Coordinates of C-alpha atoms and ligand atoms in Angstrom, one line a residue:
M1 CA 9.0 0.0 0.0
I2 CA 5.3 1.0 0.6
S3 CA 3.3 -2.1 1.5
A4 CA -0.5 -2.1 1.2
H5 CA -2.7 -4.7 3.1
S6 CA -6.1 -6.0 2.2
A7 CA -9.2 -5.2 4.3
A8 CA -9.2 -8.7 5.6
A9 CA -5.6 -8.5 6.7
V10 CA -6.2 -5.2 8.5
R11 CA -9.2 -6.6 10.3
A12 CA -7.2 -9.7 11.3
A13 CA -4.5 -7.4 12.7
E14 CA -7.1 -5.3 14.5
E15 CA -8.9 -8.3 16.2
P16 CA -6.5 -9.1 19.0
L17 CA -6.1 -5.4 19.8
L18 CA -9.9 -4.9 19.9
A19 CA -10.2 -8.0 22.0
A20 CA -7.6 -6.5 24.4
R21 CA -9.8 -3.4 24.4
R22 CA -7.1 -1.2 22.9
P23 CA -8.6 2.2 22.0
L24 CA -8.1 1.8 18.3
M25 CA -10.9 4.2 17.3
A26 CA -9.8 6.8 19.7
T27 CA -6.2 6.6 18.3
A28 CA -7.5 6.7 14.8
A29 CA -9.7 9.6 15.5
F30 CA -7.0 11.6 17.2
A31 CA -4.7 11.0 14.2
L32 CA -7.4 12.0 11.8
A33 CA -8.1 15.3 13.7
T34 CA -4.3 16.1 13.7
R35 CA -4.1 15.5 10.0
V36 CA -7.1 17.6 9.2
A37 CA -5.6 20.5 11.2
A38 CA -2.3 20.0 9.3
A39 CA -4.1 20.1 6.0
L40 CA -5.8 23.4 7.0
R41 CA -2.5 24.9 8.0
R42 CA -0.8 23.6 4.8
E43 CA -3.4 25.6 2.8
G44 CA -2.7 28.7 5.0
Y45 CA -5.9 28.5 7.1
R46 CA -6.1 28.9 10.9
V47 CA -7.5 25.8 12.6
S48 CA -9.6 27.7 15.1
G49 CA -12.6 29.2 13.3
S50 CA -12.4 26.9 10.3
I51 CA -15.7 25.2 9.3
V52 CA -15.5 21.4 9.0
L53 CA -18.2 19.2 7.6
L54 CA -18.2 15.5 8.6
L55 CA -20.0 13.2 6.2
V56 CA -20.9 10.3 8.5
G57 CA -21.9 6.8 7.4
G58 CA -23.4 4.0 9.5
G59 CA -20.2 2.2 10.5
N60 CA -16.9 2.7 12.3
N61 CA -15.5 4.8 9.5
G62 CA -18.1 7.3 10.5
G63 CA -17.2 6.7 14.1
D64 CA -13.6 7.8 13.4
A65 CA -14.9 11.1 12.0
L66 CA -17.3 11.8 14.9
F67 CA -14.5 11.4 17.5
A68 CA -12.2 13.4 15.4
G69 CA -14.8 16.1 15.0
A70 CA -15.0 16.3 18.8
H71 CA -11.2 17.0 18.9
L72 CA -11.5 19.6 16.2
A73 CA -14.5 21.3 17.9
R74 CA -12.4 21.6 21.1
R75 CA -9.7 23.2 19.0
G76 CA -12.1 25.9 18.0
C77 CA -13.3 24.6 14.7
L78 CA -17.0 25.0 13.8
V79 CA -17.9 21.3 13.1
H80 CA -21.0 20.1 11.4
A81 CA -21.9 16.3 11.2
A82 CA -24.2 15.2 8.4
L83 CA -25.5 11.8 9.5
L84 CA -26.3 9.6 6.5
G85 CA -26.5 6.2 8.4
R86 CA -27.1 5.0 11.9
A87 CA -24.2 6.8 13.5
H88 CA -21.7 5.2 15.8
A89 CA -23.3 5.9 19.2
G90 CA -20.1 6.6 21.2
G91 CA -18.8 8.9 18.5
L92 CA -22.1 10.7 18.3
A93 CA -22.1 11.3 22.1
A94 CA -18.6 12.6 22.0
A95 CA -19.3 14.9 19.1
T96 CA -22.5 16.3 20.6
A97 CA -20.8 16.8 24.0
A98 CA -18.0 18.8 22.3
G99 CA -20.4 21.1 20.5
V100 CA -20.5 19.5 17.1
Q101 CA -23.7 20.5 15.3
V102 CA -25.4 17.3 14.3
H103 CA -27.7 17.2 11.2
D104 CA -29.5 13.8 11.1
L105 CA -30.3 13.4 7.4
T106 CA -31.2 9.7 7.6
E107 CA -34.9 10.5 7.2
D108 CA -34.4 13.6 4.9
D109 CA -36.1 13.3 1.5
D110 CA -33.2 15.2 -0.2
P111 CA -30.0 14.5 1.8
A112 CA -27.9 15.5 -1.2
G113 CA -29.4 19.0 -1.2
A114 CA -29.0 19.3 2.5
V115 CA -25.3 18.2 2.4
L116 CA -24.6 20.5 -0.5
E117 CA -25.9 23.4 1.5
L118 CA -23.7 22.5 4.5
A119 CA -20.7 21.9 2.2
G120 CA -21.1 25.3 0.7
W121 CA -20.0 27.0 3.9
S122 CA -17.3 24.4 4.9
G123 CA -13.6 24.7 4.3
V124 CA -13.0 20.9 4.9
W125 CA -15.2 18.0 3.9
V126 CA -14.3 14.8 5.8
D127 CA -15.5 11.7 3.8
A128 CA -16.4 9.1 6.4
L129 CA -19.3 7.5 4.6
V130 CA -17.7 4.0 4.2
G131 CA -14.2 2.6 4.8
I132 CA -13.0 -1.0 4.5
G133 CA -16.6 -2.1 5.2
A134 CA -17.7 -1.0 1.8
R135 CA -19.5 -3.6 -0.3
G136 CA -19.7 -2.7 -4.0
A137 CA -20.7 0.6 -5.5
L138 CA -22.1 3.2 -3.1
R139 CA -25.9 2.6 -2.6
E140 CA -28.4 5.5 -2.3
P141 CA -28.6 7.9 -0.8
L142 CA -24.8 7.9 -0.4
A143 CA -24.3 7.6 -4.2
R144 CA -26.3 10.8 -4.9
V145 CA -24.6 12.7 -2.1
V146 CA -21.1 11.8 -3.4
E147 CA -22.1 12.6 -7.0
A148 CA -23.4 16.0 -5.9
L149 CA -20.2 16.8 -3.9
A150 CA -18.0 15.6 -6.7
E151 CA -19.8 17.8 -9.2
E152 CA -19.5 20.8 -6.8
R153 CA -15.8 20.1 -6.4
A154 CA -15.2 19.7 -10.1
E155 CA -16.9 23.1 -10.6
N156 CA -15.0 24.8 -7.8
P157 CA -11.6 23.0 -7.7
G158 CA -10.0 25.5 -5.4
G159 CA -12.8 25.1 -2.8
A160 CA -13.0 22.9 0.2
I161 CA -10.2 20.5 1.2
V162 CA -11.5 16.9 1.0
V163 CA -10.1 14.5 3.6
A164 CA -11.0 10.8 3.1
V165 CA -11.1 8.7 6.2
D166 CA -9.2 5.4 5.6
V167 CA -10.1 5.3 1.9
P168 CA -12.2 7.5 -0.4
S169 CA -15.7 6.1 0.1
G170 CA -16.8 3.7 -2.6
I171 CA -13.5 2.7 -4.1
G172 CA -12.6 -1.0 -4.6
V173 CA -10.6 -1.2 -1.4
D174 CA -8.7 -4.4 -2.4
D175 CA -8.5 -4.0 -6.2
G176 CA -8.4 -0.3 -7.0
T177 CA -11.6 -0.3 -9.1
L178 CA -14.2 2.4 -9.2
P179 CA -17.5 0.5 -9.0
G180 CA -19.6 3.7 -8.7
P181 CA -19.3 7.4 -7.7
V182 CA -16.4 8.4 -5.5
L183 CA -15.5 11.9 -4.1
P184 CA -11.9 12.6 -5.1
A185 CA -9.8 13.4 -2.0
D186 CA -7.0 15.9 -1.4
V187 CA -5.8 13.8 1.5
T188 CA -6.5 10.2 2.5
V189 CA -5.8 9.5 6.2
T190 CA -5.6 5.7 6.1
M191 CA -5.5 3.7 9.4
G192 CA -2.7 1.3 10.2
A193 CA -1.5 0.7 6.6
P194 CA -2.2 1.7 3.1
K195 CA -5.0 -0.4 1.4
P196 CA -4.4 -1.8 -2.1
G197 CA -7.0 0.6 -3.6
L198 CA -4.7 3.5 -2.5
L199 CA -1.9 2.3 -4.7
L200 CA -3.8 0.6 -7.6
P201 CA -5.3 2.6 -10.6
P202 CA -7.8 4.0 -11.2
A203 CA -8.9 4.4 -7.5
A204 CA -5.4 5.5 -6.5
D205 CA -5.7 8.6 -8.7
L206 CA -8.6 9.8 -6.5
A207 CA -6.8 9.4 -3.1
G208 CA -4.7 12.5 -3.2
R209 CA -1.9 12.6 -0.6
V210 CA -2.0 9.3 1.4
E211 CA -1.0 9.6 5.0
V212 CA -0.8 6.5 7.2
A213 CA -2.0 6.9 10.8
D214 CA -0.3 4.5 13.2
V215 CA -2.9 2.7 15.2
G216 CA -0.6 0.0 16.5
L217 CA -1.3 -2.7 13.9
D218 CA 2.2 -4.2 14.4
A219 CA 1.0 -7.6 13.2
L220 CA 1.0 -6.3 9.7
D221 CA 4.7 -5.9 9.8
D222 CA 5.1 -9.6 9.4
A223 CA 2.1 -10.0 7.0
V224 CA 2.7 -10.5 3.3
P225 CA 1.5 -7.3 1.6
A226 CA -1.1 -7.5 -1.1
V227 CA 0.4 -4.6 -3.1
C228 CA 3.9 -3.1 -2.9
R229 CA 5.3 0.1 -4.3
L230 CA 9.1 0.1 -4.6
T231 CA 10.8 3.4 -3.6
G232 CA 14.2 4.7 -4.4
D233 CA 16.0 2.8 -1.7
D234 CA 14.6 -0.5 -2.9
V235 CA 16.0 0.2 -6.4
T236 CA 19.4 1.1 -5.0
A237 CA 19.5 -2.3 -3.2
L238 CA 18.5 -4.1 -6.4
W239 CA 20.5 -2.4 -9.1
P240 CA 23.5 -4.4 -10.2
V241 CA 26.5 -2.1 -9.7
P242 CA 29.7 -3.6 -11.2
G243 CA 32.9 -4.1 -9.1
P244 CA 36.5 -4.8 -9.9
G245 CA 35.9 -8.5 -10.4
D246 CA 33.2 -8.0 -13.1
H247 CA 33.4 -8.6 -16.8
K248 CA 30.7 -8.5 -19.5
Y249 CA 29.5 -12.0 -18.8
T250 CA 29.1 -11.4 -15.0
R251 CA 27.4 -8.1 -15.8
G252 CA 25.0 -9.9 -18.2
V253 CA 24.7 -10.2 -21.9
L254 CA 21.2 -9.4 -23.4
G255 CA 20.0 -11.0 -26.6
L256 CA 17.7 -8.6 -28.5
V257 CA 15.4 -9.8 -31.3
A258 CA 13.5 -6.6 -32.1
G259 CA 12.8 -4.3 -34.9
S260 CA 11.8 -5.2 -38.4
Q261 CA 12.0 -3.7 -41.9
T262 CA 8.7 -2.0 -41.1
Y263 CA 9.6 -0.8 -37.6
P264 CA 13.4 -0.6 -37.5
G265 CA 13.5 2.1 -34.9
A266 CA 12.2 -0.1 -32.1
A267 CA 15.5 -2.0 -32.2
V268 CA 17.4 1.2 -31.6
L269 CA 15.1 2.2 -28.8
A270 CA 15.2 -1.2 -27.0
A271 CA 19.0 -1.2 -27.3
A272 CA 19.2 2.3 -25.9
G273 CA 17.1 1.3 -22.9
A274 CA 19.2 -1.7 -22.2
L275 CA 22.6 0.0 -22.7
R276 CA 21.6 3.0 -20.5
T277 CA 20.4 0.7 -17.8
G278 CA 23.9 -0.8 -17.7
L279 CA 24.9 -4.4 -18.6
G280 CA 27.8 -6.3 -20.1
M281 CA 26.7 -6.3 -23.7
V282 CA 23.8 -6.3 -26.1
R283 CA 23.7 -8.9 -28.9
Y284 CA 21.3 -7.7 -31.6
L285 CA 19.8 -10.2 -34.0
G286 CA 17.8 -8.8 -36.9
P287 CA 17.5 -7.8 -40.5
E288 CA 19.9 -5.5 -42.4
V289 CA 18.1 -2.2 -42.0
P290 CA 17.6 -2.2 -38.2
T291 CA 21.0 -3.7 -37.7
A292 CA 22.6 -0.8 -39.6
L293 CA 20.5 1.7 -37.6
V294 CA 21.5 0.1 -34.3
H295 CA 25.2 0.0 -35.2
Q296 CA 25.1 3.6 -36.4
R297 CA 23.7 4.7 -33.0
F298 CA 25.5 2.1 -30.8
P299 CA 28.7 0.6 -32.3
E300 CA 29.2 -1.3 -29.1
V301 CA 26.3 -3.6 -29.9
V302 CA 27.4 -7.0 -31.2
A303 CA 25.3 -8.4 -34.1
V304 CA 26.3 -12.0 -34.1
P305 CA 24.8 -15.0 -32.2
G306 CA 26.5 -16.1 -29.0
R307 CA 26.1 -16.6 -25.3
V308 CA 23.4 -14.5 -23.6
Q309 CA 21.9 -14.5 -20.1
A310 CA 18.5 -13.0 -21.0
W311 CA 16.4 -12.0 -24.1
V312 CA 14.1 -9.2 -25.2
L313 CA 11.9 -10.4 -28.0
G314 CA 9.2 -8.5 -29.9
P315 CA 9.6 -4.7 -29.9
G316 CA 8.9 -3.4 -33.3
V317 CA 7.6 -6.8 -34.5
G318 CA 4.0 -6.7 -35.6
P319 CA 1.3 -9.1 -34.2
E320 CA 0.5 -10.5 -37.6
P321 CA 2.4 -13.7 -38.7
S322 CA 5.6 -12.9 -40.6
V323 CA 9.1 -14.2 -41.2
R324 CA 10.2 -11.9 -38.4
S325 CA 7.5 -13.2 -36.0
E326 CA 8.7 -16.7 -36.8
E327 CA 12.2 -15.7 -35.9
V328 CA 10.9 -14.3 -32.6
G329 CA 9.1 -17.6 -32.0
E330 CA 12.3 -19.6 -32.6
A331 CA 14.2 -17.4 -30.3
L332 CA 11.5 -17.8 -27.6
A333 CA 11.6 -21.6 -27.9
A334 CA 15.4 -21.6 -27.6
A335 CA 15.4 -19.2 -24.6
L336 CA 12.9 -21.3 -22.7
A337 CA 14.8 -24.5 -23.5
A338 CA 17.9 -22.8 -22.1
H339 CA 15.9 -21.6 -19.0
R340 CA 16.9 -18.0 -19.9
P341 CA 14.8 -15.1 -18.6
V342 CA 12.9 -13.4 -21.4
V343 CA 11.0 -10.1 -21.9
L344 CA 8.1 -10.5 -24.4
D345 CA 6.8 -7.3 -25.9
A346 CA 4.6 -6.2 -28.7
G347 CA 4.5 -8.8 -31.5
A348 CA 6.0 -11.5 -29.3
L349 CA 2.8 -11.4 -27.1
A350 CA 0.7 -12.6 -30.1
L351 CA 2.7 -15.8 -30.0
L352 CA 1.3 -16.8 -26.7
G353 CA -2.1 -17.8 -28.1
E354 CA -1.7 -21.6 -28.2
T355 CA 2.0 -22.6 -28.7
F356 CA 3.5 -21.3 -25.5
T357 CA 1.3 -22.2 -22.6
D358 CA 2.8 -22.7 -19.2
L359 CA 5.6 -20.2 -18.9
P360 CA 8.0 -19.7 -16.0
A361 CA 7.8 -16.5 -13.9
T362 CA 11.2 -15.6 -15.4
V363 CA 9.3 -14.7 -18.6
V364 CA 8.1 -11.0 -18.3
L365 CA 5.3 -9.9 -20.5
T366 CA 5.1 -6.1 -21.1
P367 CA 1.7 -5.4 -22.7
H368 CA -0.3 -2.2 -22.8
A369 CA -4.0 -2.5 -22.0
G370 CA -5.0 -3.4 -25.6
E371 CA -2.4 -6.1 -25.9
L372 CA -3.4 -7.6 -22.5
A373 CA -7.0 -7.6 -23.6
A374 CA -6.0 -9.4 -26.8
L375 CA -3.9 -11.9 -24.9
L376 CA -6.6 -12.8 -22.4
T377 CA -9.2 -13.0 -25.2
A378 CA -6.9 -15.4 -27.1
R379 CA -6.8 -17.5 -24.0
G380 CA -10.6 -17.7 -23.8
E381 CA -11.2 -14.8 -21.4
E382 CA -13.2 -12.4 -23.6
T383 CA -11.8 -9.0 -22.5
S384 CA -11.8 -5.4 -23.9
R385 CA -9.2 -2.7 -23.5
E386 CA -11.8 -0.8 -21.4
D387 CA -12.2 -3.9 -19.1
V388 CA -8.4 -3.8 -18.5
E389 CA -8.3 -0.1 -17.9
D390 CA -11.2 -0.3 -15.4
A391 CA -9.5 -3.1 -13.4
P392 CA -5.8 -3.2 -14.3
A393 CA -4.7 -5.2 -11.2
R394 CA -7.3 -7.9 -11.6
H395 CA -6.5 -8.4 -15.3
A396 CA -2.7 -8.4 -14.8
R397 CA -3.1 -11.0 -12.1
L398 CA -5.4 -13.1 -14.3
A399 CA -2.9 -13.0 -17.1
A400 CA -0.1 -14.0 -14.8
E401 CA -2.2 -16.9 -13.5
I402 CA -3.2 -18.1 -17.0
T403 CA 0.2 -17.9 -18.6
G404 CA 2.5 -18.5 -15.5
A405 CA 4.5 -15.5 -16.6
T406 CA 5.2 -12.2 -14.8
V407 CA 3.0 -9.5 -16.3
L408 CA 4.1 -5.8 -16.4
L409 CA 1.0 -3.9 -17.5
K410 CA 2.0 -0.5 -18.8
G411 CA 0.0 2.6 -18.0
A412 CA 0.1 5.9 -16.1
T413 CA 0.6 3.6 -13.1
T414 CA 2.5 0.5 -14.1
V415 CA 1.1 -2.7 -12.4
V416 CA 3.3 -5.8 -12.2
A417 CA 1.7 -9.2 -11.3
A418 CA 3.4 -12.6 -10.9
P419 CA 1.6 -15.9 -10.4
D420 CA 2.4 -15.6 -6.7
G421 CA 3.7 -12.9 -4.5
P422 CA 2.5 -9.3 -4.2
L423 CA 1.4 -7.0 -7.0
Y424 CA 3.6 -3.9 -7.6
A425 CA 2.2 -0.5 -8.6
Q426 CA 4.7 2.1 -9.7
A427 CA 3.4 5.6 -10.3
E428 CA 6.6 7.7 -11.0
A429 CA 5.7 8.4 -14.7
T430 CA 4.7 11.7 -16.1
G431 CA 2.2 12.2 -18.9
W432 CA 5.0 13.2 -21.2
L433 CA 6.0 9.5 -21.2
A434 CA 3.0 8.6 -23.3
T435 CA 5.0 8.9 -26.5
A436 CA 5.9 6.4 -29.3
G437 CA 8.8 4.1 -28.4
A438 CA 8.7 4.6 -24.7
G439 CA 7.6 0.9 -24.3
D440 CA 10.5 -0.2 -26.5
V441 CA 12.9 1.6 -24.1
L442 CA 11.2 0.0 -21.1
A443 CA 11.5 -3.5 -22.6
G444 CA 15.2 -3.0 -23.0
M445 CA 15.5 -1.8 -19.4
V446 CA 13.7 -4.8 -18.0
G447 CA 15.8 -7.1 -20.2
A448 CA 19.1 -5.5 -19.0
L449 CA 18.1 -6.1 -15.4
L450 CA 17.1 -9.7 -16.1
A451 CA 20.4 -10.1 -17.8
G452 CA 22.2 -8.7 -14.8
Y453 CA 20.6 -11.4 -12.7
G454 CA 20.5 -13.8 -15.6
D455 CA 22.6 -16.6 -14.1
L456 CA 20.7 -16.5 -10.8
L457 CA 17.3 -16.5 -12.6
S458 CA 18.4 -19.3 -14.9
G459 CA 19.2 -21.3 -11.7
E460 CA 22.8 -21.8 -12.8
L461 CA 24.1 -20.5 -9.6
H462 CA 21.8 -22.5 -7.4
G463 CA 20.3 -25.4 -9.3
A464 CA 16.5 -24.8 -9.3
L465 CA 15.5 -21.1 -8.9
P466 CA 16.4 -20.4 -5.3
S467 CA 13.9 -19.1 -2.8
D468 CA 15.6 -15.7 -2.8
G469 CA 15.1 -15.7 -6.6
A470 CA 11.3 -16.3 -6.2
G471 CA 9.5 -13.0 -7.0
L472 CA 12.7 -11.5 -8.3
P473 CA 11.5 -11.0 -11.9
A474 CA 8.5 -9.0 -10.7
R475 CA 10.7 -6.9 -8.4
L476 CA 13.2 -6.2 -11.2
A477 CA 10.3 -5.3 -13.6
A478 CA 8.9 -2.9 -11.0
A479 CA 12.4 -1.4 -10.5
A480 CA 12.8 -0.9 -14.2
A481 CA 9.4 0.8 -14.3
L482 CA 10.4 3.1 -11.4
V483 CA 13.6 4.2 -13.1
H484 CA 11.8 4.5 -16.5
G485 CA 9.3 6.9 -14.9
R486 CA 12.0 8.9 -13.1
A487 CA 14.1 9.1 -16.3
A488 CA 11.0 10.5 -18.1
R489 CA 10.5 13.1 -15.3
T490 CA 14.2 14.0 -15.5
A491 CA 14.1 14.4 -19.3
A492 CA 10.9 16.5 -19.0
G493 CA 12.6 18.8 -16.5
L494 CA 10.5 17.6 -13.6
T495 CA 12.7 16.8 -10.6
G496 CA 12.0 14.9 -7.4
E497 CA 9.1 12.9 -6.4
A498 CA 6.1 12.2 -8.6
T499 CA 4.2 14.8 -6.6
A500 CA 6.6 17.7 -7.4
G501 CA 4.9 20.5 -9.3
G502 CA 5.6 21.9 -12.7
A503 CA 4.3 21.0 -16.1
G504 CA 7.6 19.8 -17.6
A505 CA 8.1 19.6 -21.3
P506 CA 7.8 17.2 -24.2
V507 CA 10.2 14.2 -24.4
T508 CA 11.0 11.6 -27.0
A509 CA 11.6 8.0 -26.2
M510 CA 15.3 8.5 -26.9
D511 CA 15.3 11.4 -24.5
V512 CA 14.0 9.0 -21.8
A513 CA 16.7 6.5 -22.5
A514 CA 19.3 9.2 -22.5
A515 CA 18.1 10.4 -19.0
V516 CA 18.3 6.9 -17.4
P517 CA 21.9 7.3 -16.2
A518 CA 21.0 10.7 -14.6
A519 CA 18.0 9.1 -12.9
L520 CA 20.2 6.3 -11.7
R521 CA 22.9 8.6 -10.4
A522 CA 20.2 10.4 -8.3
L523 CA 19.1 7.0 -7.0
L524 CA 22.4 5.3 -6.5
G525 CA 24.1 8.3 -5.0
Ligands
LIG601 N1 -12.5 -1.9 14.0 C1 -12.2 -0.7 14.6 O1 -12.4 -0.5 15.8 C2 -11.5 0.3 13.9 C3 -12.0 0.6 12.6 N2 -11.6 1.7 12.0 C4 -12.5 2.3 11.0 O2 -13.6 1.5 10.8 C5 -13.8 1.3 9.4 C6 -14.4 0.0 9.2 O3 -15.6 0.1 9.8 P1 -16.8 -0.9 9.5 O4 -17.9 -0.6 10.5 O5 -16.3 -2.3 9.5 O6 -17.4 -0.5 8.1 P2 -17.5 0.9 7.4 O7 -17.7 2.0 8.4 O8 -16.3 1.0 6.5 O9 -18.7 0.7 6.5 C7 -19.8 0.0 6.9 C8 -21.0 0.9 6.8 O10 -21.1 1.3 5.4 C9 -22.3 0.7 4.9 N3 -22.0 0.3 3.5 C10 -21.2 -0.7 3.1 N4 -21.1 -0.8 1.8 C11 -21.9 0.2 1.3 C12 -22.3 0.7 0.0 N5 -21.8 0.0 -1.1 N6 -23.1 1.7 -0.1 C13 -23.6 2.3 1.0 N7 -23.3 2.0 2.3 C14 -22.5 0.9 2.4 C15 -22.7 -0.4 5.8 O11 -24.1 -0.6 5.7 C16 -22.3 0.2 7.1 O12 -23.2 1.2 7.6 C17 -12.4 1.5 8.8 O13 -12.4 1.8 7.5 C18 -11.8 2.6 9.7 O14 -12.2 3.8 9.2 C19 -10.6 2.5 12.7 O15 -9.9 3.4 11.9 C20 -9.7 1.7 13.5 C21 -10.5 1.0 14.5
K602 K1 -14.2 6.9 3.8

């Protein structure tokens, strides 16, 4: 698992080391210089002779770059330092002594023009304007400088390598927002631990390859992370793999109230997602048309009421009041009364206006940005889809706090928030996954995992939800999102990590469901 820590947590971990006069900045700077050299070599350049431009702000972020520039100068780089704030004195002295060419632009009347000229000759731009000390959108003249460089980079994408120091300057370090202009990075060398803004969209999309420089912040190992990203190993540890003693009730039975006469296909897609994820049985409850379609595709689905350990309610049910939405409401009331974990998707989310208020964290909402905006607005927090897309983590957390439920906010990066515990940010998906029905498949996958842990989550095994169950719904939802994304990549012909190259090919939602077993085989070994 990748754990990201807030700026405050990093500072708290730094304090005792700084008090003990540990050379944090020297360690950070050496790591930065090493990573810049590696980035040059990765692109086929020689280190010696390469021209490096340091963009230096007025704090310790700039200090890191100045000390790193001294290392690079001693390795034969031609290093220029554009000072755009009162530079770190020690760093400036070290850089000057090592032959770094310093350009003090603090009094320049057109610093952006001067920086652009220096940038035009440079093979590497080191963005050290602000780090975790940033407060809000970049102020002038930094904003104009960053805008000019970002425009230049957009016009010449194959140009300089951009290396961000700690974070790309100007991102929302703790919430992943983009309050103002930011220079997209190819590499972010982050000190001590990833920051939330390097995992949370939209800022995470501008960080490039994130490399963590170890500066000895061991105190963070015991700190509760602000944001987590599950990796394959975490999913392997979580995924319920049946053994000789298992039967369908120990593996979990999922109740599925999905699909309608208008959208019958959602029932098939949600059932596909659940069945391919692996569970004891799916009980489908719905009208004649979707029932027939589900049975045609999956004869193993049982279409009569009975014992279930978890529910998926709402895929393919419209938000407008209808007989079907009433059936979903009745199923939700029964599930809550029985303390069963529930996934609420699509039309079921519209039920949360006034009737269902304080939900347990074992209820997992799976909205997209528009549905989350509608849900928050219905609860008195006037919110637009754009508001959610600009700050997904903040709005997912707000919805979790207001409803009490776990919120899986679908998007290119899927964010999962629970009323307490860390946020999750899963970014395995490919753009091909943006296709009709993919959300129905994901709802089925989340439901299958909840069913697999159904008795534990319902507290039947331990009385009240045990401490080791706290946070489990969020982890399971994040695990489902990881496998959903990996399955889409597999179906699209994109293998390996999210960073692997290749364009892939179109996929349907059913292709994604069909690829889940292959994605799991790759993960479970
Ligand atoms: N503490 C240490 O020894 C280490 C710190 N590391 C690096 O230091 C930065 C954090 O440094 P800090 O001095 O606290 O703040 P910054 O340099 O990030 O920024 C402060 C600097 O930026 C100006 N500023 C703030 N907000 C804005 C804005 N919106 N627009 C324009 N300018 C802004 C502010 O006025 C100051 O001048 C951390 O990120 C690390 O890179 C080392 O890595 C480890 C040791
Ligand atoms: K920076």
